[in-house]
XYZ file of C-alpha atoms in Angstrom:
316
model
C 15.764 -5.546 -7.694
C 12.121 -5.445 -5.858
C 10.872 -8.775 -5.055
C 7.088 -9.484 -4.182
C 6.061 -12.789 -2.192
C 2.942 -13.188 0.123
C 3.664 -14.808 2.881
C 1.689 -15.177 6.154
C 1.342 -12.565 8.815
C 4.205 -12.659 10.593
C 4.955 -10.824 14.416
C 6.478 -7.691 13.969
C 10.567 -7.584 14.304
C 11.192 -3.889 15.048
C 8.480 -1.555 16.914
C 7.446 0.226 14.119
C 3.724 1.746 14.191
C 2.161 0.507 11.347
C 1.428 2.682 8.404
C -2.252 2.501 6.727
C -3.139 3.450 2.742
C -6.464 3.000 0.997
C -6.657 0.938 -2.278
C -10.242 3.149 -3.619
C -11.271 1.648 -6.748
C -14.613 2.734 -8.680
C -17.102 0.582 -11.118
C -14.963 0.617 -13.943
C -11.876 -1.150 -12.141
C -9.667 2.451 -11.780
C -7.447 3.175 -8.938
C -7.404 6.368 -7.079
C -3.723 7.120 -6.872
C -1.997 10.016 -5.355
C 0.842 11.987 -6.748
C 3.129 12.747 -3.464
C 5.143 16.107 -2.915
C 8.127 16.360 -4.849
C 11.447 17.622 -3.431
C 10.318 16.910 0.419
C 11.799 15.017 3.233
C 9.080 12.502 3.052
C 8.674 8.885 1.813
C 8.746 8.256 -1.739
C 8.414 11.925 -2.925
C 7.417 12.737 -6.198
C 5.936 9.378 -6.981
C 2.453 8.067 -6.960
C 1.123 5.849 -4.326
C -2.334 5.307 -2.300
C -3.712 7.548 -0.243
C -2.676 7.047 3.545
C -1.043 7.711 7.145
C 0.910 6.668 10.091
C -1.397 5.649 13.195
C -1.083 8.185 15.750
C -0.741 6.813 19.600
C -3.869 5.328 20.765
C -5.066 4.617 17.197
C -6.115 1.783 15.668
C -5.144 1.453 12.460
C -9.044 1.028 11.209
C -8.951 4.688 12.730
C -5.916 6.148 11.515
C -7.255 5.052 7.846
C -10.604 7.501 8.635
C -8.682 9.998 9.805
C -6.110 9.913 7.036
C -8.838 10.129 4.100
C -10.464 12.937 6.143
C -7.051 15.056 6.309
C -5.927 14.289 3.047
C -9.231 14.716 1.306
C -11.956 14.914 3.322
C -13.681 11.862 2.270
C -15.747 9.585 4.153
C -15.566 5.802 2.102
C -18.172 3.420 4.141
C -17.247 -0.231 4.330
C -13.553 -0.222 4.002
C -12.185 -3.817 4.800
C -8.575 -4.604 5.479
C -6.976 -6.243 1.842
C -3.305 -6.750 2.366
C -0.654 -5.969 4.691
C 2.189 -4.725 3.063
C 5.723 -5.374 5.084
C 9.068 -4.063 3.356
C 11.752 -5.643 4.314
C 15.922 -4.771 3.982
C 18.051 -6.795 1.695
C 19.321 -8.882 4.927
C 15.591 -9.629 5.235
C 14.860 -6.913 8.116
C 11.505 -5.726 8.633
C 11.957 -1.816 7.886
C 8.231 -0.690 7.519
C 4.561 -2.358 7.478
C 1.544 -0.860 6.296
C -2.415 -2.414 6.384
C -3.751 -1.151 3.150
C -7.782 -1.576 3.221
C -9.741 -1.918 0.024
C -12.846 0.656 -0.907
C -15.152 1.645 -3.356
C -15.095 5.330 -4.751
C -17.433 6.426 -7.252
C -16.466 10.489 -7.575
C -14.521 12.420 -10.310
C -11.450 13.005 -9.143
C -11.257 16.946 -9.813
C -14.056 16.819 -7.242
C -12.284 15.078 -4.363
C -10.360 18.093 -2.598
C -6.778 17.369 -2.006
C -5.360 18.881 0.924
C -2.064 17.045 1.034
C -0.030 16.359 -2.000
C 0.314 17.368 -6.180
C -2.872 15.713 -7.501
C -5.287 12.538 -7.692
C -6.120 10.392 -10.871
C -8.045 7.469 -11.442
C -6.169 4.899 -13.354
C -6.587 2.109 -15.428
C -4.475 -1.127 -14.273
C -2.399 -0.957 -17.709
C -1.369 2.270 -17.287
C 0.680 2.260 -14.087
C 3.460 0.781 -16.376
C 3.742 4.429 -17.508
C 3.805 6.307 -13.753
C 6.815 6.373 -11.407
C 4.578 4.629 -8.322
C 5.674 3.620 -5.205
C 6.751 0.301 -4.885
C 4.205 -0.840 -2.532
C 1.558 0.282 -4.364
C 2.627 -1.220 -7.552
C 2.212 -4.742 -5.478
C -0.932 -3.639 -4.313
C -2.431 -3.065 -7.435
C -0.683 -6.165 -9.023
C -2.355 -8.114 -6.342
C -5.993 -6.826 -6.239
C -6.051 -7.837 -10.205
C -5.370 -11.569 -9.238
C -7.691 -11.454 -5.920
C -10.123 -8.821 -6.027
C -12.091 -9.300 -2.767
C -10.910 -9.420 0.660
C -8.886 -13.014 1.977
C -9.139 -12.402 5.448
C -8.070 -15.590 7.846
C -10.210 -16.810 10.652
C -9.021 -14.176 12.853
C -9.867 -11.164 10.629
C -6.105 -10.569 9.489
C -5.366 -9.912 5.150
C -3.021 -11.580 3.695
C 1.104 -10.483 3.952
C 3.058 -9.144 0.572
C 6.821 -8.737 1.278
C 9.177 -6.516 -0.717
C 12.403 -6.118 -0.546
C 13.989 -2.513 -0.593
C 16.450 -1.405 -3.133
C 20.683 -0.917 -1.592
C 19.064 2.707 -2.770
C 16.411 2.681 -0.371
C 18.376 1.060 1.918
C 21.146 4.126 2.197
C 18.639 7.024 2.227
C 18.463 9.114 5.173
C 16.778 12.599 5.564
C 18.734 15.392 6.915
C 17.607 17.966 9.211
C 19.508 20.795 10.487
C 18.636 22.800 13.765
C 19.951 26.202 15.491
C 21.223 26.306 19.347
C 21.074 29.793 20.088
C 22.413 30.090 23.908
C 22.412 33.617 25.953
C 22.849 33.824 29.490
C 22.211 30.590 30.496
C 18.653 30.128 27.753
C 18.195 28.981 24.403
C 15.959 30.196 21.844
C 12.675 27.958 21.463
C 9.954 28.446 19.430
C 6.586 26.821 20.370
C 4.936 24.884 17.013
C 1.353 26.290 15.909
C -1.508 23.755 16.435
C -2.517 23.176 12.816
C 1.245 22.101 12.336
C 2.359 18.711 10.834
C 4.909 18.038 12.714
C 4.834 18.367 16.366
C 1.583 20.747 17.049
C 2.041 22.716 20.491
C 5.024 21.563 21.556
C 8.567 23.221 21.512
C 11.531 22.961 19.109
C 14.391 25.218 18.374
C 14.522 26.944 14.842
C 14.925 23.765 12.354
C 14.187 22.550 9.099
C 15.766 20.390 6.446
C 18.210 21.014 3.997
C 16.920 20.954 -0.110
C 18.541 19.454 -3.162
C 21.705 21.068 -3.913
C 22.019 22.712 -0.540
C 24.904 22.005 2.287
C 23.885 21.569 6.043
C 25.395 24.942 6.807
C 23.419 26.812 3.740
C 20.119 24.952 4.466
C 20.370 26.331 8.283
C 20.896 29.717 7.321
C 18.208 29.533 4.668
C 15.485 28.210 7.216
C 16.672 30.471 10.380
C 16.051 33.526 8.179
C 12.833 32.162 6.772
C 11.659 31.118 10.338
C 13.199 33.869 12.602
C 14.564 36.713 10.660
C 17.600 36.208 11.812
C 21.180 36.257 10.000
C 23.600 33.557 11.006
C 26.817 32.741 9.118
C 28.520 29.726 8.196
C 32.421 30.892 10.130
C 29.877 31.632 13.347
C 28.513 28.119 13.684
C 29.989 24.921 15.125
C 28.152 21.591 14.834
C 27.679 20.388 18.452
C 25.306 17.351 18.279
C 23.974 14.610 16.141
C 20.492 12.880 16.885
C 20.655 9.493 14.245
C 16.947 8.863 14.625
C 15.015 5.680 13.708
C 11.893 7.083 14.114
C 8.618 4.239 14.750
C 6.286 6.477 12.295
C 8.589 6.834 9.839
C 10.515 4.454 7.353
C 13.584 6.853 6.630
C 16.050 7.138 9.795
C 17.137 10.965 9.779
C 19.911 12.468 10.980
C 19.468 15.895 12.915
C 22.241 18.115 13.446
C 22.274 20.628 15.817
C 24.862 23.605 14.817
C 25.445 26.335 17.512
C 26.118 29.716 16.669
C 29.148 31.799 18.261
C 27.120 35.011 16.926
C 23.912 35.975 15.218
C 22.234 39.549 14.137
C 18.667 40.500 15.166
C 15.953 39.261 16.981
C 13.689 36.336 16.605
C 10.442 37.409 14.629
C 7.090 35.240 13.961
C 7.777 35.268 9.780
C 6.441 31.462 9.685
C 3.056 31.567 12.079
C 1.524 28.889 10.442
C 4.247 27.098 11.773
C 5.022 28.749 14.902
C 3.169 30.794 17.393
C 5.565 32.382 19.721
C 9.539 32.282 20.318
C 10.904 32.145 23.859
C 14.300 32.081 25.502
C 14.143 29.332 28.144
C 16.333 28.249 30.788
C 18.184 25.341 30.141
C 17.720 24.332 33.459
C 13.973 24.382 33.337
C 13.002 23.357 29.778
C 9.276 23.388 28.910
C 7.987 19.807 29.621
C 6.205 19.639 26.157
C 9.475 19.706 23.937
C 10.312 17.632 21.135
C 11.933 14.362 22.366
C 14.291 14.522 20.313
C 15.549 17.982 20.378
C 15.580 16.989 24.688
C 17.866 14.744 23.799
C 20.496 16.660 22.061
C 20.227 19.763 24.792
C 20.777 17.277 27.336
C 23.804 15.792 25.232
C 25.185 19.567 24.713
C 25.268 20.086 28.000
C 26.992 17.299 28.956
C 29.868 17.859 26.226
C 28.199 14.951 24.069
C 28.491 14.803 20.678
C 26.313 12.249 19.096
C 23.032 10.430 20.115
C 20.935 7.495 19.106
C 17.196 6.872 19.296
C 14.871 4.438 18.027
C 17.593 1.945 16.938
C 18.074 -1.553 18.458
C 21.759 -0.900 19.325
């Protein structure tokens, strides 16, 4: 079961980059809460939770907050002021994730906020989140801004810490994603992601994507190298040749990323996906692009050396 304690800030364990969320509340004492994807490889799909990001490298996480509220909605909130910092912790009492929420005021329908990430946005009353599937964190959040409703900042500007404790659930989830080595002559097939692109804009990756409820590795790869190349691949024709287990710093879910290789393939590689991907190119695999997903380096390094599994991000 979830348990909630505020402690004090404490140094971080692991070298996560913090996570930031907005806690927007208007004149009447609603929240603005945020109904996440459903059915995606992303943290706590399908529930709702604030509004928020991961700091990007160089950010602060005052900055990352602006940015976030611009991408997601394209709001501007003046005066946000760090509230809480929310750390979740394993059940051996790990940090796992840690996220500075900072507390606003919103005064704007919520129809009229546009919502460029995500199912919907609500305002809702405090009594009502007994009835919504929210995020943990958020729950905590909330649950906490009732008893203290302004900012507790210490004498060195820092909020106050609430601790949960993931679920054996959350503990066990991992996201899956599945990725196509395609090797002729000495190149493999890599396709270079579009700017606008949420995951890795303008650098390259090889055809990859993640497997959905209800499908196998094997199916989900064939689903996404047809949707992303054109290309027909089948299941007898591929061979899994690496595993990355990644514990990635902006992320809270480790994912493992298996790399199949295929013996044969029909048809040639075709932009069907250019939101997501401008160009494909076969490259040499002994002069690889410099801008290519770390990652993905390491398991073409790892195939080439006969390797079959790799770590990254994890303290052993």
């Amino acid at each position: 079961m979830t348990s909630i304690e505020s402690a004090a800030p404490q140094p971080l364990l692991t070298t996560e980059v913090p996570g930031t969320a907005a806690l927007l509340v208007d004149d009447d004492g609603r929240y603005l809460l945020h109904l996440r994807d459903a059915n995606k490889p992303i943290w706590q799909p399908g529930r709702w939770a604030l509004l928020g990001g991961n700091t990007e490298p160089g950010e602060t996480c005052a900055e990352a907050m602006v940015r976030e509220l611009r991408e997601e909605t394209g709001l501007t909130v003046p005066g946000l002021t760090p509230f809480v910092t929310v750390e979740t912790v394993d059940t051996d009492g790990r940090l796992k994730y840690r996220v500075v929420v900072y507390l606003g005021t919103l005064n704007r329908p919520a129809h009229e906020i546009p919502l460029h990430e995500g199912i919907q946005l609500r305002w809702t009353d405090a009594a009502d989140i007994v009835h919504m599937v929210l995020d943990p964190g958020t729950t905590a959040v909330v649950q906490e801004h009732r008893k203290h409703p302004h900012p507790r900042l210490d004498a060195a500007g820092r909020p106050p810490t609430l601790r949960i404790q993931e679920t054996a659930a959350q503990r066990e989830r991992s996201i899956v994603g599945v990725h196509l080595y395609l090797e002729r002559d000495g190149t493999v097939l890599l396709g270079e992601r579009a700017p606008e692109s949420a995951f890795a804009p303008l650098i390259w990756h090889v055809p990859a994507g993640h497997r959905e409820a209800g499908e196998s590795a094997l199916t989900g790869l064939i689903r996404e190298t047809a949707e992303e190349t054109g290309i027909t691949v089948h299941a007898s024709d591929l061979t899994l040749v690496h595993v990355v287990d990644v514990r990635d710093p902006g992320s809270p879910v480790p994912r493992l990323q298996l790399f199949f290789a295929a013996s044969r393939w029909q048809g040639e590689p075709q932009l069907l996906e250019p939101d997501r991907c401008t160009q494909w190119r076969w490259w040499p695999l002994d002069a690889l692009p410099g801008q290519l997903v770390e990652y993905t380096r390491a398991a073409l390094t790892g195939i080439a050396r006969g390797d079959t599994y790799t770590h990254m991000g994890w303290a052993s």
